[in-house]
Every structure is written in structure tokens, then in C-alpha cells.
mmCIF file with all atom_site columns, C-alpha atoms in Angstrom:
data_model
loop_
_atom_site.group_PDB
_atom_site.id
_atom_site.type_symbol
_atom_site.label_atom_id
_atom_site.label_alt_id
_atom_site.label_comp_id
_atom_site.label_asym_id
_atom_site.label_entity_id
_atom_site.label_seq_id
_atom_site.pdbx_PDB_ins_code
_atom_site.Cartn_x
_atom_site.Cartn_y
_atom_site.Cartn_z
_atom_site.occupancy
_atom_site.B_iso_or_equiv
_atom_site.pdbx_formal_charge
_atom_site.auth_seq_id
_atom_site.auth_comp_id
_atom_site.auth_asym_id
_atom_site.auth_atom_id
_atom_site.pdbx_PDB_model_num
ATOM 1   C CA . LEU A 1 1   ? -96.397  64.903 11.222 1.00 92.00 ? 1   LEU A CA 1
ATOM 2   C CA . LYS A 1 2   ? -95.985  61.893 13.504 1.00 93.00 ? 2   LYS A CA 1
ATOM 3   C CA . ASN A 1 3   ? -97.437  61.232 16.942 1.00 94.00 ? 3   ASN A CA 1
ATOM 4   C CA . VAL A 1 4   ? -94.447  60.431 19.183 1.00 92.00 ? 4   VAL A CA 1
ATOM 5   C CA . THR A 1 5   ? -96.235  60.692 22.524 1.00 92.00 ? 5   THR A CA 1
ATOM 6   C CA . ARG A 1 6   ? -95.471  57.062 23.409 1.00 93.00 ? 6   ARG A CA 1
ATOM 7   C CA . ASP A 1 7   ? -91.791  57.552 22.565 1.00 94.00 ? 7   ASP A CA 1
ATOM 8   C CA . PHE A 1 8   ? -91.237  60.053 25.417 1.00 94.00 ? 8   PHE A CA 1
ATOM 9   C CA . PHE A 1 9   ? -91.840  60.330 29.148 1.00 92.00 ? 9   PHE A CA 1
ATOM 10  C CA . GLU A 1 10  ? -91.924  63.275 31.550 1.00 90.00 ? 10  GLU A CA 1
ATOM 11  C CA . ILE A 1 11  ? -90.798  63.508 35.171 1.00 87.00 ? 11  ILE A CA 1
ATOM 12  C CA . GLU A 1 12  ? -91.416  66.586 37.307 1.00 85.00 ? 12  GLU A CA 1
ATOM 13  C CA . ILE A 1 13  ? -88.952  67.506 40.055 1.00 83.00 ? 13  ILE A CA 1
ATOM 14  C CA . ARG A 1 14  ? -89.904  70.146 42.585 1.00 79.00 ? 14  ARG A CA 1
ATOM 15  C CA . GLY A 1 15  ? -88.801  71.433 45.961 1.00 78.00 ? 15  GLY A CA 1
ATOM 16  C CA . PRO A 1 16  ? -85.789  73.160 47.554 1.00 77.00 ? 16  PRO A CA 1
ATOM 17  C CA . GLN A 1 17  ? -83.357  70.340 46.631 1.00 80.00 ? 17  GLN A CA 1
ATOM 18  C CA . THR A 1 18  ? -84.267  70.325 42.915 1.00 79.00 ? 18  THR A CA 1
ATOM 19  C CA . GLU A 1 19  ? -81.235  72.244 41.613 1.00 77.00 ? 19  GLU A CA 1
ATOM 20  C CA . ILE A 1 20  ? -78.840  70.288 43.821 1.00 82.00 ? 20  ILE A CA 1
ATOM 21  C CA . LEU A 1 21  ? -80.205  67.007 42.480 1.00 84.00 ? 21  LEU A CA 1
ATOM 22  C CA . ILE A 1 22  ? -79.947  68.143 38.863 1.00 79.00 ? 22  ILE A CA 1
ATOM 23  C CA . ARG A 1 23  ? -76.364  69.318 39.398 1.00 79.00 ? 23  ARG A CA 1
ATOM 24  C CA . LYS A 1 24  ? -75.462  65.802 40.559 1.00 81.00 ? 24  LYS A CA 1
ATOM 25  C CA . LEU A 1 25  ? -76.653  64.492 37.187 1.00 77.00 ? 25  LEU A CA 1
ATOM 26  C CA . SER A 1 26  ? -75.516  67.317 34.901 1.00 74.00 ? 26  SER A CA 1
ATOM 27  C CA . THR A 1 27  ? -73.182  70.312 34.957 1.00 66.00 ? 27  THR A CA 1
ATOM 28  C CA . ASN A 1 28  ? -75.846  72.422 33.211 1.00 66.00 ? 28  ASN A CA 1
ATOM 29  C CA . THR A 1 29  ? -78.838  73.878 35.138 1.00 64.00 ? 29  THR A CA 1
ATOM 30  C CA . PRO A 1 30  ? -81.635  76.359 34.275 1.00 63.00 ? 30  PRO A CA 1
ATOM 31  C CA . LYS A 1 31  ? -80.716  80.024 34.572 1.00 67.00 ? 31  LYS A CA 1
ATOM 32  C CA . HIS A 1 32  ? -84.253  81.429 34.329 1.00 68.00 ? 32  HIS A CA 1
ATOM 33  C CA . PRO A 1 33  ? -87.825  80.144 34.901 1.00 65.00 ? 33  PRO A CA 1
ATOM 34  C CA . PHE A 1 34  ? -89.355  78.432 31.859 1.00 64.00 ? 34  PHE A CA 1
ATOM 35  C CA . THR A 1 35  ? -85.982  77.983 30.122 1.00 68.00 ? 35  THR A CA 1
ATOM 36  C CA . HIS A 1 36  ? -84.975  74.653 28.649 1.00 64.00 ? 36  HIS A CA 1
ATOM 37  C CA . PHE A 1 37  ? -81.947  73.006 27.078 1.00 63.00 ? 37  PHE A CA 1
ATOM 38  C CA . LYS A 1 38  ? -80.488  69.613 26.283 1.00 64.00 ? 38  LYS A CA 1
ATOM 39  C CA . ILE A 1 39  ? -78.332  67.741 28.781 1.00 61.00 ? 39  ILE A CA 1
ATOM 40  C CA . ASN A 1 40  ? -76.822  64.267 28.869 1.00 61.00 ? 40  ASN A CA 1
ATOM 41  C CA . ILE A 1 41  ? -77.523  62.235 31.997 1.00 58.00 ? 41  ILE A CA 1
ATOM 42  C CA . LYS A 1 42  ? -74.987  59.387 31.917 1.00 55.00 ? 42  LYS A CA 1
ATOM 43  C CA . GLY A 1 43  ? -75.751  58.466 28.343 1.00 53.00 ? 43  GLY A CA 1
ATOM 44  C CA . ALA A 1 44  ? -79.429  59.471 28.127 1.00 50.00 ? 44  ALA A CA 1
ATOM 45  C CA . GLU A 1 45  ? -80.100  62.687 26.205 1.00 46.00 ? 45  GLU A CA 1
ATOM 46  C CA . GLN A 1 46  ? -82.772  64.821 27.899 1.00 42.00 ? 46  GLN A CA 1
ATOM 47  C CA . GLU A 1 47  ? -84.635  68.117 27.667 1.00 37.00 ? 47  GLU A CA 1
ATOM 48  C CA . LYS A 1 48  ? -84.573  69.878 31.055 1.00 37.00 ? 48  LYS A CA 1
ATOM 49  C CA . ARG A 1 49  ? -86.081  72.609 33.215 1.00 41.00 ? 49  ARG A CA 1
ATOM 50  C CA . PHE A 1 50  ? -88.191  71.661 36.265 1.00 63.00 ? 50  PHE A CA 1
ATOM 51  C CA . TRP A 1 51  ? -89.340  68.734 34.135 1.00 77.00 ? 51  TRP A CA 1
ATOM 52  C CA . ILE A 1 52  ? -87.214  66.038 32.589 1.00 83.00 ? 52  ILE A CA 1
ATOM 53  C CA . LEU A 1 53  ? -88.459  64.944 29.179 1.00 84.00 ? 53  LEU A CA 1
ATOM 54  C CA . GLY A 1 54  ? -86.743  61.877 27.722 1.00 88.00 ? 54  GLY A CA 1
ATOM 55  C CA . LYS A 1 55  ? -87.036  58.854 25.545 1.00 92.00 ? 55  LYS A CA 1
ATOM 56  C CA . THR A 1 56  ? -89.236  56.065 26.863 1.00 94.00 ? 56  THR A CA 1
ATOM 57  C CA . SER A 1 57  ? -86.364  53.635 26.360 1.00 93.00 ? 57  SER A CA 1
ATOM 58  C CA . ASP A 1 58  ? -84.350  55.598 28.955 1.00 92.00 ? 58  ASP A CA 1
ATOM 59  C CA . ARG A 1 59  ? -87.167  55.928 31.496 1.00 92.00 ? 59  ARG A CA 1
ATOM 60  C CA . GLU A 1 60  ? -86.133  53.178 33.919 1.00 93.00 ? 60  GLU A CA 1
ATOM 61  C CA . LYS A 1 61  ? -82.495  54.285 33.775 1.00 91.00 ? 61  LYS A CA 1
ATOM 62  C CA . ILE A 1 62  ? -83.405  57.880 34.670 1.00 89.00 ? 62  ILE A CA 1
ATOM 63  C CA . ILE A 1 63  ? -85.799  56.799 37.418 1.00 90.00 ? 63  ILE A CA 1
ATOM 64  C CA . ALA A 1 64  ? -83.074  54.664 38.989 1.00 91.00 ? 64  ALA A CA 1
ATOM 65  C CA . LEU A 1 65  ? -80.547  57.513 38.862 1.00 89.00 ? 65  LEU A CA 1
ATOM 66  C CA . LEU A 1 66  ? -82.980  60.037 40.310 1.00 89.00 ? 66  LEU A CA 1
ATOM 67  C CA . THR A 1 67  ? -83.934  57.600 43.068 1.00 90.00 ? 67  THR A CA 1
ATOM 68  C CA . SER A 1 68  ? -80.369  56.742 44.093 1.00 90.00 ? 68  SER A CA 1
ATOM 69  C CA . GLU A 1 69  ? -79.137  60.340 44.031 1.00 87.00 ? 69  GLU A CA 1
ATOM 70  C CA . GLY A 1 70  ? -82.375  61.734 45.464 1.00 88.00 ? 70  GLY A CA 1
ATOM 71  C CA . GLU A 1 71  ? -82.347  59.465 48.492 1.00 88.00 ? 71  GLU A CA 1
ATOM 72  C CA . LYS A 1 72  ? -79.207  61.234 49.709 1.00 86.00 ? 72  LYS A CA 1
ATOM 73  C CA . LEU A 1 73  ? -81.142  64.533 49.645 1.00 85.00 ? 73  LEU A CA 1
ATOM 74  C CA . GLY A 1 74  ? -84.378  63.255 51.138 1.00 85.00 ? 74  GLY A CA 1
ATOM 75  C CA . VAL A 1 75  ? -86.168  63.322 47.777 1.00 83.00 ? 75  VAL A CA 1
ATOM 76  C CA . VAL A 1 76  ? -89.237  61.095 47.539 1.00 85.00 ? 76  VAL A CA 1
ATOM 77  C CA . TRP A 1 77  ? -91.572  60.039 44.714 1.00 88.00 ? 77  TRP A CA 1
ATOM 78  C CA . ILE A 1 78  ? -95.146  61.241 45.056 1.00 87.00 ? 78  ILE A CA 1
ATOM 79  C CA . ASN A 1 79  ? -98.432  59.988 43.577 1.00 90.00 ? 79  ASN A CA 1
ATOM 80  C CA . SER A 1 80  ? -100.940 61.939 41.486 1.00 90.00 ? 80  SER A CA 1
ATOM 81  C CA . GLU A 1 81  ? -103.106 62.783 44.516 1.00 93.00 ? 81  GLU A CA 1
ATOM 82  C CA . VAL A 1 82  ? -100.217 64.416 46.380 1.00 91.00 ? 82  VAL A CA 1
ATOM 83  C CA . ASN A 1 83  ? -99.132  66.150 43.184 1.00 88.00 ? 83  ASN A CA 1
ATOM 84  C CA . GLU A 1 84  ? -102.622 67.655 42.813 1.00 93.00 ? 84  GLU A CA 1
ATOM 85  C CA . ILE A 1 85  ? -102.531 68.917 46.415 1.00 93.00 ? 85  ILE A CA 1
ATOM 86  C CA . LEU A 1 86  ? -99.149  70.569 45.830 1.00 88.00 ? 86  LEU A CA 1
ATOM 87  C CA . ARG A 1 87  ? -100.368 72.091 42.556 1.00 89.00 ? 87  ARG A CA 1
ATOM 88  C CA . VAL A 1 88  ? -103.388 73.765 44.150 1.00 93.00 ? 88  VAL A CA 1
ATOM 89  C CA . GLU A 1 89  ? -101.406 74.867 47.204 1.00 91.00 ? 89  GLU A CA 1
ATOM 90  C CA . SER A 1 90  ? -98.885  76.479 44.817 1.00 86.00 ? 90  SER A CA 1
ATOM 91  C CA . GLY A 1 91  ? -101.661 78.196 42.864 1.00 88.00 ? 91  GLY A CA 1
ATOM 92  C CA . ILE A 1 92  ? -100.654 76.645 39.539 1.00 87.00 ? 92  ILE A CA 1
ATOM 93  C CA . PRO A 1 93  ? -103.613 76.507 37.106 1.00 92.00 ? 93  PRO A CA 1
ATOM 94  C CA . LYS A 1 94  ? -103.908 73.379 34.947 1.00 93.00 ? 94  LYS A CA 1
ATOM 95  C CA . CYS A 1 95  ? -104.764 73.481 31.255 1.00 92.00 ? 95  CYS A CA 1
ATOM 96  C CA . GLY A 1 96  ? -108.162 71.936 30.563 1.00 94.00 ? 96  GLY A CA 1
ATOM 97  C CA . VAL A 1 97  ? -109.098 72.193 34.258 1.00 96.00 ? 97  VAL A CA 1
ATOM 98  C CA . ASP A 1 98  ? -108.526 75.776 35.419 1.00 96.00 ? 98  ASP A CA 1
ATOM 99  C CA . PHE A 1 99  ? -108.357 77.351 31.977 1.00 94.00 ? 99  PHE A CA 1
ATOM 100 C CA . ASN A 1 100 ? -109.116 76.501 28.371 1.00 92.00 ? 100 ASN A CA 1
ATOM 101 C CA . GLU A 1 101 ? -109.453 78.155 24.950 1.00 88.00 ? 101 GLU A CA 1
ATOM 102 C CA . GLU A 1 102 ? -112.257 80.365 26.299 1.00 88.00 ? 102 GLU A CA 1
ATOM 103 C CA . THR A 1 103 ? -110.130 81.800 29.124 1.00 90.00 ? 103 THR A CA 1
ATOM 104 C CA . LEU A 1 104 ? -108.245 85.063 28.686 1.00 87.00 ? 104 LEU A CA 1
ATOM 105 C CA . LEU A 1 105 ? -104.588 85.022 29.647 1.00 86.00 ? 105 LEU A CA 1
ATOM 106 C CA . LEU A 1 106 ? -104.724 87.873 32.181 1.00 86.00 ? 106 LEU A CA 1
ATOM 107 C CA . GLU A 1 107 ? -107.512 86.112 34.048 1.00 91.00 ? 107 GLU A CA 1
ATOM 108 C CA . THR A 1 108 ? -105.223 83.170 34.924 1.00 89.00 ? 108 THR A CA 1
ATOM 109 C CA . ASN A 1 109 ? -102.342 84.935 36.713 1.00 81.00 ? 109 ASN A CA 1
ATOM 110 C CA . LEU A 1 110 ? -99.943  83.375 34.207 1.00 83.00 ? 110 LEU A CA 1
ATOM 111 C CA . ALA A 1 111 ? -99.118  86.425 32.100 1.00 78.00 ? 111 ALA A CA 1
ATOM 112 C CA . GLY A 1 112 ? -96.000  87.431 34.017 1.00 72.00 ? 112 GLY A CA 1
ATOM 113 C CA . ARG A 1 113 ? -94.497  83.963 33.582 1.00 72.00 ? 113 ARG A CA 1
ATOM 114 C CA . THR A 1 114 ? -95.692  82.798 30.170 1.00 77.00 ? 114 THR A CA 1
ATOM 115 C CA . VAL A 1 115 ? -95.877  85.725 27.736 1.00 78.00 ? 115 VAL A CA 1
ATOM 116 C CA . SER A 1 116 ? -93.554  88.484 26.579 1.00 76.00 ? 116 SER A CA 1
ATOM 117 C CA . PHE A 1 117 ? -95.003  91.949 26.049 1.00 77.00 ? 117 PHE A CA 1
ATOM 118 C CA . THR A 1 118 ? -91.961  93.039 24.005 1.00 77.00 ? 118 THR A CA 1
ATOM 119 C CA . LYS A 1 119 ? -91.696  90.266 21.401 1.00 75.00 ? 119 LYS A CA 1
ATOM 120 C CA . GLY A 1 120 ? -93.406  90.053 18.013 1.00 73.00 ? 120 GLY A CA 1
ATOM 121 C CA . CYS A 1 121 ? -96.906  89.063 16.992 1.00 80.00 ? 121 CYS A CA 1
ATOM 122 C CA . TYR A 1 122 ? -98.763  85.936 18.059 1.00 78.00 ? 122 TYR A CA 1
ATOM 123 C CA . PRO A 1 123 ? -102.432 84.868 17.854 1.00 79.00 ? 123 PRO A CA 1
ATOM 124 C CA . GLY A 1 124 ? -104.441 86.810 20.427 1.00 77.00 ? 124 GLY A CA 1
ATOM 125 C CA . GLN A 1 125 ? -101.784 89.457 21.035 1.00 81.00 ? 125 GLN A CA 1
ATOM 126 C CA . GLU A 1 126 ? -104.140 92.386 20.556 1.00 82.00 ? 126 GLU A CA 1
ATOM 127 C CA . ILE A 1 127 ? -106.573 91.417 23.319 1.00 82.00 ? 127 ILE A CA 1
ATOM 128 C CA . VAL A 1 128 ? -103.704 90.520 25.677 1.00 81.00 ? 128 VAL A CA 1
ATOM 129 C CA . ALA A 1 129 ? -102.065 93.912 25.082 1.00 81.00 ? 129 ALA A CA 1
ATOM 130 C CA . ARG A 1 130 ? -105.405 95.695 25.493 1.00 81.00 ? 130 ARG A CA 1
ATOM 131 C CA . MET A 1 131 ? -106.129 94.009 28.815 1.00 80.00 ? 131 MET A CA 1
ATOM 132 C CA . ASP A 1 132 ? -102.577 94.662 30.006 1.00 80.00 ? 132 ASP A CA 1
ATOM 133 C CA . SER A 1 133 ? -102.895 98.381 29.238 1.00 81.00 ? 133 SER A CA 1
ATOM 134 C CA . ARG A 1 134 ? -106.181 98.589 31.108 1.00 79.00 ? 134 ARG A CA 1
ATOM 135 C CA . LYS A 1 135 ? -104.770 96.559 34.036 1.00 75.00 ? 135 LYS A CA 1
ATOM 136 C CA . LYS A 1 136 ? -108.145 94.916 34.618 1.00 77.00 ? 136 LYS A CA 1
ATOM 137 C CA . SER A 1 137 ? -110.029 91.798 33.584 1.00 84.00 ? 137 SER A CA 1
ATOM 138 C CA . ALA A 1 138 ? -113.628 90.769 34.149 1.00 88.00 ? 138 ALA A CA 1
ATOM 139 C CA . LYS A 1 139 ? -112.628 87.922 36.447 1.00 92.00 ? 139 LYS A CA 1
ATOM 140 C CA . LYS A 1 140 ? -109.513 86.564 38.140 1.00 92.00 ? 140 LYS A CA 1
ATOM 141 C CA . LEU A 1 141 ? -108.319 83.159 39.250 1.00 94.00 ? 141 LEU A CA 1
ATOM 142 C CA . VAL A 1 142 ? -107.815 83.150 43.045 1.00 93.00 ? 142 VAL A CA 1
ATOM 143 C CA . TRP A 1 143 ? -107.397 80.797 45.974 1.00 93.00 ? 143 TRP A CA 1
ATOM 144 C CA . LEU A 1 144 ? -110.538 80.175 48.011 1.00 94.00 ? 144 LEU A CA 1
ATOM 145 C CA . ARG A 1 145 ? -109.944 79.042 51.580 1.00 93.00 ? 145 ARG A CA 1
ATOM 146 C CA . MET A 1 146 ? -112.923 77.208 53.023 1.00 91.00 ? 146 MET A CA 1
ATOM 147 C CA . VAL A 1 147 ? -114.481 77.538 56.431 1.00 89.00 ? 147 VAL A CA 1
ATOM 148 C CA . GLY A 1 148 ? -115.209 74.019 57.692 1.00 88.00 ? 148 GLY A CA 1
ATOM 149 C CA . GLU A 1 149 ? -114.121 70.615 56.460 1.00 90.00 ? 149 GLU A CA 1
ATOM 150 C CA . GLN A 1 150 ? -116.175 70.005 53.314 1.00 91.00 ? 150 GLN A CA 1
ATOM 151 C CA . ILE A 1 151 ? -114.342 70.167 49.979 1.00 94.00 ? 151 ILE A CA 1
ATOM 152 C CA . PRO A 1 152 ? -116.266 71.821 47.125 1.00 94.00 ? 152 PRO A CA 1
ATOM 153 C CA . LYS A 1 153 ? -116.420 70.299 43.649 1.00 94.00 ? 153 LYS A CA 1
ATOM 154 C CA . PRO A 1 154 ? -115.161 71.741 40.339 1.00 94.00 ? 154 PRO A CA 1
ATOM 155 C CA . GLY A 1 155 ? -118.012 73.649 38.753 1.00 94.00 ? 155 GLY A CA 1
ATOM 156 C CA . ASP A 1 156 ? -119.660 74.632 42.040 1.00 95.00 ? 156 ASP A CA 1
ATOM 157 C CA . PRO A 1 157 ? -120.948 78.234 41.755 1.00 95.00 ? 157 PRO A CA 1
ATOM 158 C CA . VAL A 1 158 ? -119.555 81.001 43.951 1.00 95.00 ? 158 VAL A CA 1
ATOM 159 C CA . GLN A 1 159 ? -122.072 83.586 45.150 1.00 94.00 ? 159 GLN A CA 1
ATOM 160 C CA . LYS A 1 160 ? -122.147 86.912 46.953 1.00 93.00 ? 160 LYS A CA 1
ATOM 161 C CA . ASP A 1 161 ? -125.435 87.951 48.541 1.00 90.00 ? 161 ASP A CA 1
ATOM 162 C CA . GLY A 1 162 ? -127.177 85.288 46.469 1.00 89.00 ? 162 GLY A CA 1
ATOM 163 C CA . LYS A 1 163 ? -125.712 86.545 43.191 1.00 93.00 ? 163 LYS A CA 1
ATOM 164 C CA . PRO A 1 164 ? -123.508 84.213 41.072 1.00 94.00 ? 164 PRO A CA 1
ATOM 165 C CA . ILE A 1 165 ? -120.082 85.798 40.687 1.00 95.00 ? 165 ILE A CA 1
ATOM 166 C CA . GLY A 1 166 ? -117.782 82.874 39.859 1.00 95.00 ? 166 GLY A CA 1
ATOM 167 C CA . LYS A 1 167 ? -117.084 79.164 40.019 1.00 95.00 ? 167 LYS A CA 1
ATOM 168 C CA . ILE A 1 168 ? -114.703 76.572 41.447 1.00 96.00 ? 168 ILE A CA 1
ATOM 169 C CA . THR A 1 169 ? -112.231 74.925 39.055 1.00 97.00 ? 169 THR A CA 1
ATOM 170 C CA . SER A 1 170 ? -110.032 72.783 41.368 1.00 97.00 ? 170 SER A CA 1
ATOM 171 C CA . ALA A 1 171 ? -110.366 71.782 45.034 1.00 96.00 ? 171 ALA A CA 1
ATOM 172 C CA . ILE A 1 172 ? -108.395 69.721 47.568 1.00 96.00 ? 172 ILE A CA 1
ATOM 173 C CA . TYR A 1 173 ? -107.905 69.348 51.316 1.00 95.00 ? 173 TYR A CA 1
ATOM 174 C CA . SER A 1 174 ? -104.760 71.279 52.122 1.00 94.00 ? 174 SER A CA 1
ATOM 175 C CA . PRO A 1 175 ? -102.443 69.906 54.855 1.00 93.00 ? 175 PRO A CA 1
ATOM 176 C CA . LYS A 1 176 ? -100.539 73.193 54.594 1.00 89.00 ? 176 LYS A CA 1
ATOM 177 C CA . PHE A 1 177 ? -103.559 75.258 55.667 1.00 88.00 ? 177 PHE A CA 1
ATOM 178 C CA . SER A 1 178 ? -105.411 72.478 57.554 1.00 92.00 ? 178 SER A CA 1
ATOM 179 C CA . SER A 1 179 ? -108.558 73.268 55.573 1.00 92.00 ? 179 SER A CA 1
ATOM 180 C CA . PRO A 1 180 ? -110.131 72.740 52.151 1.00 95.00 ? 180 PRO A CA 1
ATOM 181 C CA . LEU A 1 181 ? -108.548 74.934 49.490 1.00 95.00 ? 181 LEU A CA 1
ATOM 182 C CA . ALA A 1 182 ? -109.817 75.658 45.985 1.00 96.00 ? 182 ALA A CA 1
ATOM 183 C CA . LEU A 1 183 ? -108.889 77.504 42.828 1.00 96.00 ? 183 LEU A CA 1
ATOM 184 C CA . GLY A 1 184 ? -111.696 79.431 41.222 1.00 95.00 ? 184 GLY A CA 1
ATOM 185 C CA . TYR A 1 185 ? -112.666 82.469 39.197 1.00 95.00 ? 185 TYR A CA 1
ATOM 186 C CA . ILE A 1 186 ? -114.264 85.467 40.890 1.00 95.00 ? 186 ILE A CA 1
ATOM 187 C CA . ALA A 1 187 ? -115.643 88.590 39.182 1.00 95.00 ? 187 ALA A CA 1
ATOM 188 C CA . SER A 1 188 ? -113.005 91.290 39.669 1.00 91.00 ? 188 SER A CA 1
ATOM 189 C CA . ASP A 1 189 ? -115.460 93.834 41.111 1.00 91.00 ? 189 ASP A CA 1
ATOM 190 C CA . PHE A 1 190 ? -115.960 91.570 44.126 1.00 92.00 ? 190 PHE A CA 1
ATOM 191 C CA . LEU A 1 191 ? -112.271 90.986 44.868 1.00 88.00 ? 191 LEU A CA 1
ATOM 192 C CA . ILE A 1 192 ? -111.788 93.301 47.811 1.00 87.00 ? 192 ILE A CA 1
ATOM 193 C CA . PRO A 1 193 ? -109.653 92.596 50.926 1.00 82.00 ? 193 PRO A CA 1
ATOM 194 C CA . ASN A 1 194 ? -111.170 90.084 53.338 1.00 78.00 ? 194 ASN A CA 1
ATOM 195 C CA . ALA A 1 195 ? -114.196 89.500 51.088 1.00 85.00 ? 195 ALA A CA 1
ATOM 196 C CA . GLU A 1 196 ? -116.170 86.380 51.960 1.00 90.00 ? 196 GLU A CA 1
ATOM 197 C CA . PHE A 1 197 ? -118.206 84.274 49.574 1.00 94.00 ? 197 PHE A CA 1
ATOM 198 C CA . GLU A 1 198 ? -120.749 81.481 49.597 1.00 94.00 ? 198 GLU A CA 1
ATOM 199 C CA . ILE A 1 199 ? -120.265 78.308 47.559 1.00 94.00 ? 199 ILE A CA 1
ATOM 200 C CA . LYS A 1 200 ? -123.215 76.133 46.643 1.00 88.00 ? 200 LYS A CA 1
ATOM 201 C CA . SER A 1 201 ? -122.047 72.524 46.806 1.00 85.00 ? 201 SER A CA 1
ATOM 202 C CA . ALA A 1 202 ? -123.929 69.210 47.144 1.00 77.00 ? 202 ALA A CA 1
ATOM 203 C CA . ASN A 1 203 ? -127.162 70.768 48.460 1.00 75.00 ? 203 ASN A CA 1
ATOM 204 C CA . CYS A 1 204 ? -125.349 72.797 51.108 1.00 84.00 ? 204 CYS A CA 1
ATOM 205 C CA . SER A 1 205 ? -123.625 76.159 51.438 1.00 88.00 ? 205 SER A CA 1
ATOM 206 C CA . LEU A 1 206 ? -119.929 76.563 52.122 1.00 91.00 ? 206 LEU A CA 1
ATOM 207 C CA . HIS A 1 207 ? -118.226 79.757 53.176 1.00 92.00 ? 207 HIS A CA 1
ATOM 208 C CA . ALA A 1 208 ? -114.839 80.872 51.859 1.00 93.00 ? 208 ALA A CA 1
ATOM 209 C CA . GLN A 1 209 ? -112.461 83.791 51.664 1.00 90.00 ? 209 GLN A CA 1
ATOM 210 C CA . ALA A 1 210 ? -110.654 84.709 48.444 1.00 88.00 ? 210 ALA A CA 1
ATOM 211 C CA . VAL A 1 211 ? -106.849 85.067 48.531 1.00 86.00 ? 211 VAL A CA 1
ATOM 212 C CA . PRO A 1 212 ? -105.004 86.559 45.505 1.00 84.00 ? 212 PRO A CA 1
ATOM 213 C CA . LEU A 1 213 ? -102.599 84.204 43.750 1.00 80.00 ? 213 LEU A CA 1
ATOM 214 C CA . SER A 1 214 ? -98.947  85.166 44.008 1.00 63.00 ? 214 SER A CA 1
ATOM 215 C CA . GLY A 1 215 ? -96.508  85.207 41.091 1.00 45.00 ? 215 GLY A CA 1
#
């Protein structure tokens, strides 16, 4: 085994013009979500889906090509802060932040996009299949839309009638909703339409409404 992390780079491309931009650089494009294949971008061999993974030696070349072709489509580079806002607004959980080795797959809203229920065995398959057959998990990852302007912090407890029922995992101020927006886990028994919750954050109480994640 050899650690080749420094030998590769990754660029994420998102938005309505993504496929058009990739077609300008390659005749091959993804046919299904989470598929990948090799393409050749003017001499630089890449792995592609919504992310471009390539050799570090080709990084500046690829950035220059994406910039020149992207400018014609209104594509812009974004920083990590904007990327985090877009991630939370899209309801995409992040490994090590919104889930870890102690999280069950069906709690994350990722099952429909990341696991096959018809393929062969894999570690943890039995509990995934059991939860799928029961169509219920103890808690679910949801959006939490805040009332007011204060942004909660990851780890802040979520309560209902003074009882702890969940916690915040990610939080940002959302320009899309003009309010703070968080990702967090809520006990499934409390996820009813229009349910409101209290979040204990920085010696004050915030109020929020849970919204199911789509996808």
C-alpha cells in the first residue's frame, strides 16, 4: 500500500451548467448519479462524475481550462465558506461531521443514492436490510429552519417540551431562505408535520421547524 494523497487533486463542479461545461472538455458525460469513468481532457487523464479527480501535476492545466471555458457559461470559483452554505442548503450530509461510524445508513437519508438493496453481501448489510424492511429508524437527519437570526452550533441539543430529542450537526446562514439553516438529527417519533423545536445554544434558546430532507 502507498499513500498517494499528495499525487492527486479534486475539483467539484455543480450547478445547472455542469454537464454543458464537461461536454466542452470531453465527449463522455455521466449517465447516472454516482457513476464514474475515465476521460482525457486535452492530454490530462481524469476520473469524472460531478467531481474531477486528477494528477497534481495536471492541476493548474485543468484549472485554466475550466476557468476559460466556464467563463463563457457564467461559471465562477467559490471558496470553502460558500461551498459549506451550498452543501447545507442542498441537504448533503458530510462524513465525519453529519455522520460517522456510529451512524446507521437509513438515518442519513443517503440510502437511496449510495447503497443497492439487490447486490451481494457487504459489512453491515443485515442491519441495513432490517431497517429498510421496517421502514423506520430511531432518528432521522433533517433540515432545521431557525426563527430569528442566530446560528446554532454543531452539537447544540434539540429539545421538545424540555426533553432532549436530537442535536445539530451543521449550521449556516442561508441566503436562499434568508434565515439560519441547520442539519441535525431528530428522534423519529417527534417528526410530525409543522413540528417546532427548541435548540439550546450559547446560553439562549432558539426556535426551529424541522423540514424533511429530499432525495
